[in-house]
Coordinates of C-alpha atoms in Angstrom, one line a residue:
X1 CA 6.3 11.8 20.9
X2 CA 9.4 9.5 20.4
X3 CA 12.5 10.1 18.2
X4 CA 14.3 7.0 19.4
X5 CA 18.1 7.2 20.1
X6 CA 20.2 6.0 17.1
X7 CA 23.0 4.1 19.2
X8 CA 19.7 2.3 21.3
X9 CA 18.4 1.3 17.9
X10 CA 21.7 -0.1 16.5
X11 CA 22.1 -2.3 19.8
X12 CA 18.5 -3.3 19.6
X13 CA 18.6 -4.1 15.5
X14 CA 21.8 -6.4 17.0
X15 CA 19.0 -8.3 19.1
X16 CA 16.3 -8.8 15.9
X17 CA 15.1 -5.8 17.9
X18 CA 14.5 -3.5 14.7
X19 CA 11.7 -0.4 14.5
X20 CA 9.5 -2.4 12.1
X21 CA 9.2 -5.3 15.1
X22 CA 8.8 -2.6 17.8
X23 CA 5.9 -0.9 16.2
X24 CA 4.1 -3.8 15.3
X25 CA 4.8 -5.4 19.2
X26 CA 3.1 -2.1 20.5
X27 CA 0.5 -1.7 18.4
X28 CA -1.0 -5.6 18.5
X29 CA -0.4 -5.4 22.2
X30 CA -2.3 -1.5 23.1
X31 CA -4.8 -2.9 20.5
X32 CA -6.0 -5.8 22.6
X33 CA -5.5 -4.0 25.9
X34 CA -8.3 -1.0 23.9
X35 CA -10.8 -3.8 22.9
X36 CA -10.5 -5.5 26.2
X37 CA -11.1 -2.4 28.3
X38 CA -13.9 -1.2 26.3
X39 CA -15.5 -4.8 24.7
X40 CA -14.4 -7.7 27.0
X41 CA -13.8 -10.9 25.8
X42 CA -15.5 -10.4 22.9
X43 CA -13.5 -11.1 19.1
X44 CA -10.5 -9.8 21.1
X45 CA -8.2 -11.0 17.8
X46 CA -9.6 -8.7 15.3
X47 CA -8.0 -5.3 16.6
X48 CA -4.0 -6.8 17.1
X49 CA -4.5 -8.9 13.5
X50 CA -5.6 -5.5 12.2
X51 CA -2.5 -3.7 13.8
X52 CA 0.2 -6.5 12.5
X53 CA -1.2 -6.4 8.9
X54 CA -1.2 -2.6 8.4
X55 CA 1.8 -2.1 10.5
X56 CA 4.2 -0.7 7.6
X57 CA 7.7 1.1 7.2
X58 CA 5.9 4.5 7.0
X59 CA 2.5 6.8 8.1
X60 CA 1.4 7.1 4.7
X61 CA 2.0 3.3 3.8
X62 CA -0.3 2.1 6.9
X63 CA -2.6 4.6 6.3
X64 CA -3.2 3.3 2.4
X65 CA -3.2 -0.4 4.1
X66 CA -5.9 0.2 6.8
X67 CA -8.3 2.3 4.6
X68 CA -8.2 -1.2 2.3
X69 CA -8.9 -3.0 5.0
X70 CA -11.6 -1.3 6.8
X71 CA -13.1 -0.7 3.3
X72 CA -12.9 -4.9 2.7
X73 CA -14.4 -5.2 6.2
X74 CA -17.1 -2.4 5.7
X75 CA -18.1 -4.2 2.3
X76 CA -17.5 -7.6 3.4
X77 CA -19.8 -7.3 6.6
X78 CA -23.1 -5.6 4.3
X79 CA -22.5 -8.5 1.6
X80 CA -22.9 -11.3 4.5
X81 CA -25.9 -9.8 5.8
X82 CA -27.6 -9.2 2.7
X83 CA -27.1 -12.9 1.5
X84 CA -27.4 -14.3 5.5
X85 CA -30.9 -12.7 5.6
X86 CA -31.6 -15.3 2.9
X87 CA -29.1 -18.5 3.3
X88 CA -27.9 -20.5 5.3
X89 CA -24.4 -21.2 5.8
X90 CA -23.0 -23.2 2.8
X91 CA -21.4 -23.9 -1.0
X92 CA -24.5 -21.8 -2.5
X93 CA -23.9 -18.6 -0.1
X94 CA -20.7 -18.2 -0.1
X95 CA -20.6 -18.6 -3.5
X96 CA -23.2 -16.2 -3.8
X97 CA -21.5 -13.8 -1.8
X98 CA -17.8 -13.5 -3.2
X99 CA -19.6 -13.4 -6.3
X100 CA -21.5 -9.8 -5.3
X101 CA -18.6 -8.8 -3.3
X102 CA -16.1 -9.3 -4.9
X103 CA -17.2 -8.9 -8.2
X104 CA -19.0 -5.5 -7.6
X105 CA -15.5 -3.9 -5.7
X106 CA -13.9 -5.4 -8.7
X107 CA -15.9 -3.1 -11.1
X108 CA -15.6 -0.1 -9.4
X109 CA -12.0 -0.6 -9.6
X110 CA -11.4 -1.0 -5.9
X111 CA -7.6 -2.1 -4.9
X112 CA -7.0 -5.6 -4.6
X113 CA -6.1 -5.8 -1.1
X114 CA -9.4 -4.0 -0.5
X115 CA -11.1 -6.5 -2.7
X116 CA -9.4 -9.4 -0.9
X117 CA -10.5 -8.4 2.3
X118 CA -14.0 -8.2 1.1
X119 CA -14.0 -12.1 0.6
X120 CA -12.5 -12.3 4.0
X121 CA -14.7 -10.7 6.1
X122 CA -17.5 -12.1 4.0
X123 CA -16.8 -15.8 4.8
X124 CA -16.2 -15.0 8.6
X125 CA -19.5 -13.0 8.9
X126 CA -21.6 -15.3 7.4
X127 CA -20.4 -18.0 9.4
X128 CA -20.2 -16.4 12.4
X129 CA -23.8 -14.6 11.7
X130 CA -25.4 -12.4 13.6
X131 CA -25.8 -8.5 13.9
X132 CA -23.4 -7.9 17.0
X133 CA -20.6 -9.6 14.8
X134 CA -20.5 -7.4 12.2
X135 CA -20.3 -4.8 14.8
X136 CA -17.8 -6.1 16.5
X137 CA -16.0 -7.0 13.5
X138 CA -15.9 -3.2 12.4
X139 CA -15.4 -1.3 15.4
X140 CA -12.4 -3.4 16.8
X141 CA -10.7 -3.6 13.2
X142 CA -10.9 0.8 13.4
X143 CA -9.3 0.1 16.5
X144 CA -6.4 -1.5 15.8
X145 CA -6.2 0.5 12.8
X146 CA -5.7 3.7 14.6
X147 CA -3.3 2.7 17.2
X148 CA -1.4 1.0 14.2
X149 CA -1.2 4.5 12.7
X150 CA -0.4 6.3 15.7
X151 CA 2.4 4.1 16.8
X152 CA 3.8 4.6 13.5
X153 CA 3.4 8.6 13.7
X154 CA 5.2 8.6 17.1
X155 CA 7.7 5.9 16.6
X156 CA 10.1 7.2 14.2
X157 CA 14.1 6.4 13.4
X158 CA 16.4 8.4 15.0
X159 CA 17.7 11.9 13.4
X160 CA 15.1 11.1 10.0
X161 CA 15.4 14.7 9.1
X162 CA 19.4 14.7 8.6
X163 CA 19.5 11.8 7.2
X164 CA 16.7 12.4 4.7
X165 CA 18.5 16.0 4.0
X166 CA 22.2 14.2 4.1
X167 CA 20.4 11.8 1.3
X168 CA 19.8 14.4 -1.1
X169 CA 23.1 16.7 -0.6
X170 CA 24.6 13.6 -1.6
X171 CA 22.6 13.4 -5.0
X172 CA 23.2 17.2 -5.6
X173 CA 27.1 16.0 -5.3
X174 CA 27.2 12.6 -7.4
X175 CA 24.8 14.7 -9.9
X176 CA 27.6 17.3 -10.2
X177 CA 30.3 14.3 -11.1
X178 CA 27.9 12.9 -13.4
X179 CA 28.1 16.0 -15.1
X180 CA 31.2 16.2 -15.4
X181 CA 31.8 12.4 -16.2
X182 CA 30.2 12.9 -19.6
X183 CA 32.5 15.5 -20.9
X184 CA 35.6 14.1 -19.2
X185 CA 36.6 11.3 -21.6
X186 CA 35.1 8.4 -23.5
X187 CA 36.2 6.0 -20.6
X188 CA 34.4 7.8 -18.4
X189 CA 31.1 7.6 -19.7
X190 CA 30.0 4.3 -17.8
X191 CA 30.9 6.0 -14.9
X192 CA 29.2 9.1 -14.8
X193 CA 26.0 7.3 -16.1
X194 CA 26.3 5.0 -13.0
X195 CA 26.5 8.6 -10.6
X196 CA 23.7 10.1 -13.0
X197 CA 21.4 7.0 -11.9
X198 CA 22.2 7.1 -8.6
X199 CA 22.4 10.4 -8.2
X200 CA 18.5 9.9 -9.0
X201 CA 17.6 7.7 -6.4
X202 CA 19.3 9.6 -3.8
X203 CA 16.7 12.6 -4.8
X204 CA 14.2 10.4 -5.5
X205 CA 14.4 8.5 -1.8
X206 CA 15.0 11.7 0.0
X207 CA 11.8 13.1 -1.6
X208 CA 9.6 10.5 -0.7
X209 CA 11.1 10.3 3.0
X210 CA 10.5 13.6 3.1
X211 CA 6.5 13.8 2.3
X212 CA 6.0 10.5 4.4
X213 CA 7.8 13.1 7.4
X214 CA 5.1 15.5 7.4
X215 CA 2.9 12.9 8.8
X216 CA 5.0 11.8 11.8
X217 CA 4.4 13.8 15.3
X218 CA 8.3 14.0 16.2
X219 CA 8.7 16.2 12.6
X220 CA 5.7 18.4 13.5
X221 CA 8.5 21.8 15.1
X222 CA 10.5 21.5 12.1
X223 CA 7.8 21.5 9.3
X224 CA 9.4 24.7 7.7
X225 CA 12.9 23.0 7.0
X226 CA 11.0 19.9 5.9
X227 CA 9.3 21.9 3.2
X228 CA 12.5 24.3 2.0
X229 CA 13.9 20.7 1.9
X230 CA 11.8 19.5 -0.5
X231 CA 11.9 22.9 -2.2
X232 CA 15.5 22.2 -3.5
X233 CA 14.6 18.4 -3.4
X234 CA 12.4 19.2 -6.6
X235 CA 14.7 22.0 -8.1
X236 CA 17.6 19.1 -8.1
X237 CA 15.4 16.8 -9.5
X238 CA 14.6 19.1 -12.3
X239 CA 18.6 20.0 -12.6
X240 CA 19.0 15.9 -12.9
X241 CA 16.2 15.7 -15.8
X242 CA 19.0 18.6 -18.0
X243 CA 21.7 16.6 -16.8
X244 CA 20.3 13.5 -18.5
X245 CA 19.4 15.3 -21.3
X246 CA 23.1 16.4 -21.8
X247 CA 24.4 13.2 -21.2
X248 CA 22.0 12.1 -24.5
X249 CA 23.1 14.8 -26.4
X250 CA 26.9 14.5 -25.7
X251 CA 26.8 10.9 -26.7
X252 CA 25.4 11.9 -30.2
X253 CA 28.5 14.1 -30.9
X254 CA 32.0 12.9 -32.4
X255 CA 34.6 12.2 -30.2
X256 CA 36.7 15.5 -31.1
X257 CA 33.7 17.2 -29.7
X258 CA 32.5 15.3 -26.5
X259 CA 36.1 15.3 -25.0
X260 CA 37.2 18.5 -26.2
X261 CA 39.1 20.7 -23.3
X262 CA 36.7 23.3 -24.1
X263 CA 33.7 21.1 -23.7
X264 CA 35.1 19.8 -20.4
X265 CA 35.8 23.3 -19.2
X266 CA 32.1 24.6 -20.3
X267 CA 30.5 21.4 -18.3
X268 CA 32.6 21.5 -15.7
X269 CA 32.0 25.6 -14.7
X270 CA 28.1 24.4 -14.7
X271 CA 28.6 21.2 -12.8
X272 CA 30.3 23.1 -10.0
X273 CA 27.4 25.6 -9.7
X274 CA 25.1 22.4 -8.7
X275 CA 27.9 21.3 -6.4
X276 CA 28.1 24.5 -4.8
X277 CA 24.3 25.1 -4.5
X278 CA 24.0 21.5 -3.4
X279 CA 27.1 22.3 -0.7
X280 CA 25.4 25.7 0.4
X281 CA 21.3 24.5 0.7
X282 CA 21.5 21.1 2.0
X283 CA 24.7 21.2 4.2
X284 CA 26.6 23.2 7.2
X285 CA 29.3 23.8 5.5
X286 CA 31.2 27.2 4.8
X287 CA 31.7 28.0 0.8
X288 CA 34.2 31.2 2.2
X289 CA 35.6 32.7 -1.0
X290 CA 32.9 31.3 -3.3
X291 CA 29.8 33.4 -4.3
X292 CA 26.5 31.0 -5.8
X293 CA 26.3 33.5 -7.9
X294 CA 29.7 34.5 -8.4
X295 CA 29.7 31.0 -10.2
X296 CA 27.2 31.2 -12.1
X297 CA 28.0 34.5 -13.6
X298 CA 31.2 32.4 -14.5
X299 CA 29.3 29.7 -15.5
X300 CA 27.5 31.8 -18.1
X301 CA 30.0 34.1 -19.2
X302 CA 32.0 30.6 -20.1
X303 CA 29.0 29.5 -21.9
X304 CA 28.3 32.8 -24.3
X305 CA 32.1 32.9 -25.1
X306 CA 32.4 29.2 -26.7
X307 CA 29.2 29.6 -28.3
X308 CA 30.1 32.6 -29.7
X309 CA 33.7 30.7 -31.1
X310 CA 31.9 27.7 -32.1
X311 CA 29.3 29.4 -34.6
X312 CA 32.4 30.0 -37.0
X313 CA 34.4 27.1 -36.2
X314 CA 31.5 24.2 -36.5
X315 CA 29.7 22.7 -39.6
X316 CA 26.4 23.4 -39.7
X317 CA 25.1 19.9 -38.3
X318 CA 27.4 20.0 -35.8
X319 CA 26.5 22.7 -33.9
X320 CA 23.0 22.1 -34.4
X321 CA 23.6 19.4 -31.7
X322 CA 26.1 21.2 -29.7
X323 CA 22.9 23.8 -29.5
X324 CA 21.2 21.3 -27.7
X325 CA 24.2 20.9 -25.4
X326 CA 24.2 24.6 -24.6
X327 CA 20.4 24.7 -24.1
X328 CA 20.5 22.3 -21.8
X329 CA 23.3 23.5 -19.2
X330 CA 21.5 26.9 -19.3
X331 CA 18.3 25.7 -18.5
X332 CA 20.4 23.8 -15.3
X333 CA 21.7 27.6 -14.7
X334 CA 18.5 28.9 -14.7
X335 CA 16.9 26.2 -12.5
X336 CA 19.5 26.6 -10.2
X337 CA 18.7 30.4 -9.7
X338 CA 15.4 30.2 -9.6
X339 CA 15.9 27.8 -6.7
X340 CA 18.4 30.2 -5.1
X341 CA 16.0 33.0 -5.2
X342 CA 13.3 30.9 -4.0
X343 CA 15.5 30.2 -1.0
X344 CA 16.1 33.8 -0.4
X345 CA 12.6 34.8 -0.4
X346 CA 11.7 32.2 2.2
X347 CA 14.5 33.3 4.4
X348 CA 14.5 35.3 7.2
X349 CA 14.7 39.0 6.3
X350 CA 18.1 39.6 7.7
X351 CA 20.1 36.5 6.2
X352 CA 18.6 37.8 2.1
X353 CA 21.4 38.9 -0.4
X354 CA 20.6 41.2 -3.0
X355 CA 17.3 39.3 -4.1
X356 CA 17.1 42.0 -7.1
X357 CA 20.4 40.3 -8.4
X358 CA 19.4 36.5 -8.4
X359 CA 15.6 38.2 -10.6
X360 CA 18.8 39.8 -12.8
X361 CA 20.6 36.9 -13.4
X362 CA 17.5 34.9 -14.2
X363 CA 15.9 37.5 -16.5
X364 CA 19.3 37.4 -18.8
X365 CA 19.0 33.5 -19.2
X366 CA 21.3 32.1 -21.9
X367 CA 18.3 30.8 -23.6
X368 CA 17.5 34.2 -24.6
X369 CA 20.7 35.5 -26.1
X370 CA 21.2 32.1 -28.2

């Protein structure tokens, strides 16, 4: 089990060293030493080519690569000795061949890299024919396969898990200046729809990194965080869905509106409740003198008491759309507790706060009294 040291990794990326070209050295190199020891001198190129080509930047990706290529080879091999039985080697049997191969795989909707292989494999075997090849051919490909895959599960970068976990604080943070981008001013509005996309891919990239982690041995002790990870992962990917919402809404709405101080104050109160839950989940640092839920009392109480204002202030159209507005940063409110209370309930017994309060907070939505 190997989490290489992240200042040996930057020296060795210095050399064309990276973790990509380690993995695949190893596994080409244990896969010929495996065929050898058990085969001999026998096709010893079919295990290492197997390793190199499914050799990828992650478990899962390698994985998908070597069942397409053990499914081409599986397929490949039966086509060649179906049509060897009754061909020799030439224009007519290969022809023949690629056309049953490759056109049966293609109508059971078989992936193409599958389906490539099959005419691969089918070629080689018929003019290499005889049983022992297709054998061969077979066993030493699931050979390299597997040592491809567990090079990949023991090779992994250095400190994954922070950095998958540092990836999607920052979203939670460029998410909350999004927010508040879109209220701020006109000027502004390129800006925080820059943060909002990006804010995106940083959740987005940390929750793939962190289901292609469950596969990898060095990730197997801290499982748990790795899955209250991607428990906030896809509550902040939910908050991002509002946000863009808002930002939709808020750019349907005269100026006077969108960049009112009251607005800005509204979206602002909300925006910090992602920052703060963001801060408190995903990070070690200390929030002393600010409550979660403190804020989004705040939050809420901000909410009800322009809404309120509005209803006699606004034209009918117009707060139609601002009632979309409102919706909106509610529903991030109420995401944001529910993922708060999920975190409590997972948490050891002693660390919980008043779990009755967060089910409290989340039965008296906004949503409810609008």
């Amino acid at each position: 089990m190997t989490n290489m040291n992240e200042g040996l990794q930057e020296r060795l990326e210095k050399f064309g060293l990276s973790l990509y070209m380690i993995r695949i050295t190893l596994a080409a190199s244990l896969s010929w030493l495996a065929v050898h020891i058990i085969y001999g001198d026998h096709y010893l190129y079919f295990a290492p080519l197997a390793a190199i080509l499914i050799t990828q930047s992650s478990v899962k990706a390698s994985l998908e690569k070597g069942v397409y290529r053990m499914t081409g080879v599986v397929l490949g091999g039966i086509v060649s000795l179906i049509v060897g039985k009754f061909f020799d080697v030439g224009a007519l049997s290969i022809l023949l061949m690629l056309l049953i191969g490759i056109g049966v795989a293609t109508a059971c909707r078989i992936n193409i890299q599958a389906v490539s292989q099959i005419g691969v494999t089918s070629v080689l075997a018929l003019t290499f024919y005889h049983d022992q090849y297709i054998v061969w051919r077979v066993a030493e490909t699931l050979i390299g396969v597997l040592i491809a895959l567990i090079i990949n599960m023991i090779i992994v970068p250095p400190k994954s898990f922070v950095k998958v976990k540092d990836l999607a604080l920052k979203g939670s943070l460029t998410l909350s200046d999004a927010l508040t981008g879109f209220a701020a001013s006109g000027r502004d509005a390129a800006q925080a729809k820059a943060a909002l996309e990006r804010s995106g891919e940083l959740l987005k990239k940390s929750d793939r990194l962190q289901k292609e982690m469950h596969y990898t041995l060095s990730h197997y002790q801290c499982r748990k965080d790795i899955g209250k990870l991607t428990q906030s992962t896809t509550h902040l990917i939910k908050v991002h869905s509002y946000v863009k919402a808002i930002s939709e809404e808020i750019a349907l709405l005269p100026a006077h509106y969108a960049a009112a101080d009251w607005m800005l104050e509204v979206v602002t109160a909300t925006a910090d409740c992602i920052a703060l839950y963001g801060t408190r989940t995903l990070s070690d640092a200390e929030c002393s003198g600010r409550s979660l839920q403190g804020s989004l009392r705040r939050a809420r109480d901000v909410q009800l008491a322009w809404f309120s204002q509005l209803q006699d202030q606004c034209p009918l159209a117009a707060f139609r759309d601002l009632g979309a507005v409102f919706s909106h940063l509610n529903r991030i409110l109420e995401e944001i507790e529910r993922a708060d209370y999920a975190a409590l309930s997972t948490a050891p017994q002693h660390v919980k706060t008043h779990p009755a309060r967060a089910i409290q907070f989340i039965q008296k939505g906004l949503f409810h009294k609008l």
